[in-house]
Coordinates of C-alpha atoms and ligand atoms in Angstrom, one line a residue:
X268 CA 0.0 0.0 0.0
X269 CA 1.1 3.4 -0.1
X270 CA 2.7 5.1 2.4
X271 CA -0.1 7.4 3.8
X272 CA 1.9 9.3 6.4
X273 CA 5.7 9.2 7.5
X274 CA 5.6 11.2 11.4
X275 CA 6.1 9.1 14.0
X276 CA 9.0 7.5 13.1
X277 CA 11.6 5.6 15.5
X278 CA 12.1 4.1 18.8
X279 CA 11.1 7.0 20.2
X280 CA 7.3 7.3 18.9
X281 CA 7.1 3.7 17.8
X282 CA 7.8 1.8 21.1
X283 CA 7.8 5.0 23.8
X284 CA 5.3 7.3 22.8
X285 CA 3.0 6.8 26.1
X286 CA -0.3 7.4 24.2
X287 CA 0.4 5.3 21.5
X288 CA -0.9 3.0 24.2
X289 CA -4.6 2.7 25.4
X290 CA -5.4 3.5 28.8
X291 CA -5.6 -0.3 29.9
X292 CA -2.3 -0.6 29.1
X293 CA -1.4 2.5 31.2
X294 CA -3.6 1.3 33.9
X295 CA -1.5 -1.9 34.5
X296 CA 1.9 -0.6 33.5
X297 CA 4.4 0.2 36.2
X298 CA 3.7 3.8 36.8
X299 CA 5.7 4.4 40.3
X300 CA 8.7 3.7 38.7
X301 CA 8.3 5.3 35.2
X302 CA 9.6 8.5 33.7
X303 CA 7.8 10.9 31.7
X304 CA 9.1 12.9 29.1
X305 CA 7.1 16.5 28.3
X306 CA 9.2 17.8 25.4
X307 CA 9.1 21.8 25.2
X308 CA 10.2 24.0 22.2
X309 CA 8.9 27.4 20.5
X310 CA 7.5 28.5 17.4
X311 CA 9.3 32.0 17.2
X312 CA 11.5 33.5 14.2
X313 CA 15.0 32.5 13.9
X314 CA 16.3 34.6 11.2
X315 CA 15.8 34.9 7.9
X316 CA 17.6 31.6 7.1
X317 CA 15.6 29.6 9.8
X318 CA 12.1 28.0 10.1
X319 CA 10.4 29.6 12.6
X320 CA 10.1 25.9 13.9
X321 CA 13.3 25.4 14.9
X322 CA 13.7 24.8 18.5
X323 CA 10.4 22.6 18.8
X324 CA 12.0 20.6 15.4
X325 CA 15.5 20.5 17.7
X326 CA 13.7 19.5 20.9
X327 CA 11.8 16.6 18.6
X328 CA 14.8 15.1 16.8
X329 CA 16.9 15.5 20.3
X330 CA 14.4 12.9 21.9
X331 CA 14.0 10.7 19.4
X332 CA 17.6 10.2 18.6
X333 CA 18.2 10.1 22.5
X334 CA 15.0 7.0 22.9
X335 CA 17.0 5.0 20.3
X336 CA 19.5 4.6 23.0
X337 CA 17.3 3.0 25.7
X338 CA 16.1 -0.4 26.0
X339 CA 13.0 -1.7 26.3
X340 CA 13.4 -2.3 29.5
X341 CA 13.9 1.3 30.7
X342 CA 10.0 2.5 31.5
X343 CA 11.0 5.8 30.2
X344 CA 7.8 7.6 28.2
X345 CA 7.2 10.4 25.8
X346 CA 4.1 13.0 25.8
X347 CA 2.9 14.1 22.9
X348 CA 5.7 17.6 22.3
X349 CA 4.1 21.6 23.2
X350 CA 5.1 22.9 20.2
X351 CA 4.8 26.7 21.7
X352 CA 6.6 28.6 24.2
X353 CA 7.6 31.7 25.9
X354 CA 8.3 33.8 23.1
X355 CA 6.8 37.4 23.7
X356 CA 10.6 38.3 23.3
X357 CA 10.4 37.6 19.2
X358 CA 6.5 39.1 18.8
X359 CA 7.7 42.1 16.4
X360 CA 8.9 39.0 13.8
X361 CA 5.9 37.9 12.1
X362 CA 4.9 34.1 12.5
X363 CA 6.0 33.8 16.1
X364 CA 3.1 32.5 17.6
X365 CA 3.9 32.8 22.0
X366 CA 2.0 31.7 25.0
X367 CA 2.1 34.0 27.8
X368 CA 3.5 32.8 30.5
X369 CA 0.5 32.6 32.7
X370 CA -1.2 30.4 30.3
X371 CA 2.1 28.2 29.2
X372 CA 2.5 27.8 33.5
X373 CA -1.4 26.6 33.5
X374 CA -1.0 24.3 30.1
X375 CA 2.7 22.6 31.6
X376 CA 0.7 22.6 35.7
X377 CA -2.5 20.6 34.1
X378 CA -0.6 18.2 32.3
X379 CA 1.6 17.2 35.6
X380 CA -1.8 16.9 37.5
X381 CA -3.1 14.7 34.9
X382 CA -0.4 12.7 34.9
X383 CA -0.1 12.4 39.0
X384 CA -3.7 11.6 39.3
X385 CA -3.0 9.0 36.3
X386 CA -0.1 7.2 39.5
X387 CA 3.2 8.9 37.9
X388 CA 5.2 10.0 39.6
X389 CA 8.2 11.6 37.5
X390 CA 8.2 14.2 34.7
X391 CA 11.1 15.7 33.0
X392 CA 10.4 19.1 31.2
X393 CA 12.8 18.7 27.9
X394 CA 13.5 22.4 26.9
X395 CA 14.9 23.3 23.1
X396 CA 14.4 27.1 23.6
X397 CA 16.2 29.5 26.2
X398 CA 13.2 31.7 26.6
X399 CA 11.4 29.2 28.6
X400 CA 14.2 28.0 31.1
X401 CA 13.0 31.1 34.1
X402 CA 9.7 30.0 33.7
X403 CA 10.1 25.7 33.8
X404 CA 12.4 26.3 36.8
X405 CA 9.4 27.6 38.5
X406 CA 6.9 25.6 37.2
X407 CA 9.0 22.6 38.0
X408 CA 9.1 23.4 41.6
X409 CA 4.8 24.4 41.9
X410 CA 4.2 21.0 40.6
X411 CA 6.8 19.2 42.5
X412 CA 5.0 21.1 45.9
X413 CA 1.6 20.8 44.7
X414 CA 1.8 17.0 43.5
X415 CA 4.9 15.8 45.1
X416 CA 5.9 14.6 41.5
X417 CA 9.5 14.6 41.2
X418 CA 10.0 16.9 38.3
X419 CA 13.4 17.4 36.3
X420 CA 14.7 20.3 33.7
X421 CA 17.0 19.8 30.9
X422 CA 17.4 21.3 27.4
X423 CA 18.0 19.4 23.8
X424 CA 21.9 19.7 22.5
X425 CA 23.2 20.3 25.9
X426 CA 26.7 18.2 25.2
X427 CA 29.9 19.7 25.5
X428 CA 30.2 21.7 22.2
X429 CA 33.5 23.3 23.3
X430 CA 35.7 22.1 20.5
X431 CA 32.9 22.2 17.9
X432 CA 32.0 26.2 18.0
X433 CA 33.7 29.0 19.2
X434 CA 34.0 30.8 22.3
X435 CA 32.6 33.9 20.8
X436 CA 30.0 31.6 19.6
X437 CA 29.1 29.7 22.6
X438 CA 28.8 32.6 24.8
X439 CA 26.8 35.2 23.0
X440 CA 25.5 32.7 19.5
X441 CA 22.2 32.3 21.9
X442 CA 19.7 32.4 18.9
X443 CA 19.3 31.1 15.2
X444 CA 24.2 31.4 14.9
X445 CA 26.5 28.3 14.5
X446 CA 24.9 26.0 16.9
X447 CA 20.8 25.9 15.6
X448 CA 21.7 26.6 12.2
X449 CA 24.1 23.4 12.3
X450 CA 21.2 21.5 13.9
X451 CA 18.5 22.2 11.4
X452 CA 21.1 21.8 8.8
X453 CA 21.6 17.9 10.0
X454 CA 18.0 16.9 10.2
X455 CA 15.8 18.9 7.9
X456 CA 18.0 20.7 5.3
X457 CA 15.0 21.5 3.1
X458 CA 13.8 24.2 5.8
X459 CA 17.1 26.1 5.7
X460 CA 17.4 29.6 3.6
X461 CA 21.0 29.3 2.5
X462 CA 21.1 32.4 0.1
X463 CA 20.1 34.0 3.8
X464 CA 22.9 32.8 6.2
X465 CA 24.5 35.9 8.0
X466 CA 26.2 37.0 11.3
X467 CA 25.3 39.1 14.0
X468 CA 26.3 39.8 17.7
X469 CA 24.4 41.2 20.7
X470 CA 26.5 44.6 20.8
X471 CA 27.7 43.9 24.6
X472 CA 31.2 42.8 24.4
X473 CA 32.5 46.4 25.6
X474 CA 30.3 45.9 29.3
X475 CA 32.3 44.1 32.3
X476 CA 29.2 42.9 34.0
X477 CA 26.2 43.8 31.3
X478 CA 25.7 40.4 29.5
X479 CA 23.0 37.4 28.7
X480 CA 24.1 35.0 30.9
X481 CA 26.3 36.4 33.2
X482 CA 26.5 38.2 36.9
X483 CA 24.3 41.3 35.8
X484 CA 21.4 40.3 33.1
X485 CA 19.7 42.6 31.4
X486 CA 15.7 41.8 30.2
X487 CA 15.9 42.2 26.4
X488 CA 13.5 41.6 23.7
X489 CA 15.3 40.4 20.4
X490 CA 15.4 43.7 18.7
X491 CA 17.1 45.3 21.6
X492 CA 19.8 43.4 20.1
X493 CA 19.8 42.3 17.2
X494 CA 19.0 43.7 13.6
X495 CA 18.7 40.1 11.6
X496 CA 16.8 38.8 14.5
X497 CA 20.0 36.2 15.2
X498 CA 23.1 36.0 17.4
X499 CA 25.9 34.2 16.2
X500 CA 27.5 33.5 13.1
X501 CA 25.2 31.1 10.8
X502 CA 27.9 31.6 7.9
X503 CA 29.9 28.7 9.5
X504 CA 27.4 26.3 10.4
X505 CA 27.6 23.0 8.5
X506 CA 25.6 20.2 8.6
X507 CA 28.2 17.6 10.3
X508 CA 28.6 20.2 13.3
X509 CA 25.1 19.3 13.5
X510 CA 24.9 16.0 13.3
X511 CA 27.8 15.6 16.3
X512 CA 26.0 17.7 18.9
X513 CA 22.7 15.8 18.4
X514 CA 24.5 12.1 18.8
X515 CA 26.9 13.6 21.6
X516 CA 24.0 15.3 23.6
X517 CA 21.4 11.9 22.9
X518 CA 24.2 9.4 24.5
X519 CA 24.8 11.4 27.6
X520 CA 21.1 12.5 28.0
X521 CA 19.8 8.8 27.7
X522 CA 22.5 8.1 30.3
X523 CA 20.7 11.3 32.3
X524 CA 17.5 10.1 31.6
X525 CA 18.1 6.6 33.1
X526 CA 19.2 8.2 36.5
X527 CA 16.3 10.6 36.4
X528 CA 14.1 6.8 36.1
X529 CA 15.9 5.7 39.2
X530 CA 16.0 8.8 41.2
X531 CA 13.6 8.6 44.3
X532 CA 14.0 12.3 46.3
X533 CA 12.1 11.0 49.4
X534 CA 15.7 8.2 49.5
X535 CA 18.0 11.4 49.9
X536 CA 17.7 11.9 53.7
X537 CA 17.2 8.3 55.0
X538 CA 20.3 6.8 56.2
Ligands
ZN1946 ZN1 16.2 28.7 19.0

């Protein structure tokens, strides 16, 4: 027959996509011991050169290559991705579509309470874009308080990538530079604008304290600092570059994922 439809494809949605299964399975699956997997991207621009899907399509293709490294055994589960995020930060570029954060709280709050009241008991928030990270650290923490879920955060591509990029890159190429454009490069080339690829900076190198990450953080929306709507250097990103972040960072983060399955808080004060 002919093939109808191609999504879902690999371990990941095949074998650990949680409602694949119906809800007698779930019923009389090992739930205390099982992890769930929530990932959480954006839909925001990323340049000229980049989909505006790109850290929900990083956040996708990070967990499925990182699910072809469990086994079957490993009662780790994936939830069906939230494609939106944070993004008010990118509402002057048109096509970012952003929930506020009130609503993206109440969205990430109901699907942990459906998921206690369903007997789990673990839920790992996997973030692909750095506008959300302020907002899942608290989230994580209201659910863990209000459900006594325990409740990780980590983000897609989070490897090493020290001799891959460079400094200048990995300190201020925070949106749509080497280290995205690379990625979408290595798993949908098709959605990449190559006649587009430029470079741009935040203009904050001169400041001792003033930065993004640093000791004195400044709230910024995208146009603050940037005229392209990117930071970084897309001209150098290549496709292999790509390709090596998303297998480095999917063979440590399976490795993460299986200590996050066998993690019990309530274990860390008895003696
Ligand atoms: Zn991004």
């Amino acid at each position: 027959m002919e093939v109808l439809f191609t999504r879902y494809e690999g371990n990941a949605w095949e074998e650990y996509f949680l409602p694949r299964l119906s809800f007698k399975e779930v019923q009389e699956m090992d739930k205390e011991n099982a992890l769930i997997v929530l990932p959480i991207g954006a839909v925001e621009q990323h340049g000229s050169h980049l989909p505006l899907m790109t850290d929900s399509l990083i956040g996708e293709a990070s967990i499925t290559k990182t699910m072809e490294y469990l086994t079957p055994d490993s009662n780790i589960w994936l939830i069906p991705p939230l494609s939106y995020g944070k993004s008010n930060e990118h509402l002057d570029f048109p096509g970012t579509i952003s929930l506020s954060s009130a609503n993206l709280q109440g969205v990430i709050i109901d699907i942990a309470r459906s998921l206690s009241r369903s007997g789990f008991r673990r839920l790992v928030l996997f973030n692909s874009h750095g506008g959300n990270i302020d907002l899942l650290n608290m989230v994580a923490r209201e659910i863990h308080i209000e459900t006594e879920m325990m409740v990780f955060i980590t983000s897609s591509g989070s490897a090493d990538k020290s001799d891959i990029f460079t400094e200048e890159e990995l300190k201020w190429g925070i949106h749509g530079g080497d280290v995205e454009t690379s990625m979408i490069m290595a798993v949908k080339p098709s959605w990449v604008r190559e006649e587009y690829l430029t470079a741009e900076f935040p203009p904050l190198k001169e400041f001792d304290y003033l930065s993004l990450k640093g000791k004195v953080r400044i709230a910024w929306k995208i146009n603050d600092l940037s005229k392209s709507g990117i930071a970084g250097n897309a001209t150098k990103a290549t496709p292999k570059k790509g390709e090596i972040v998303f297998i480095r960072s999917a063979e440590e983060m399976a490795i993460a994922l299986k200590e996050m399955a066998e993690f019990e808080i309530e274990q860390l004060l008895e003696d």
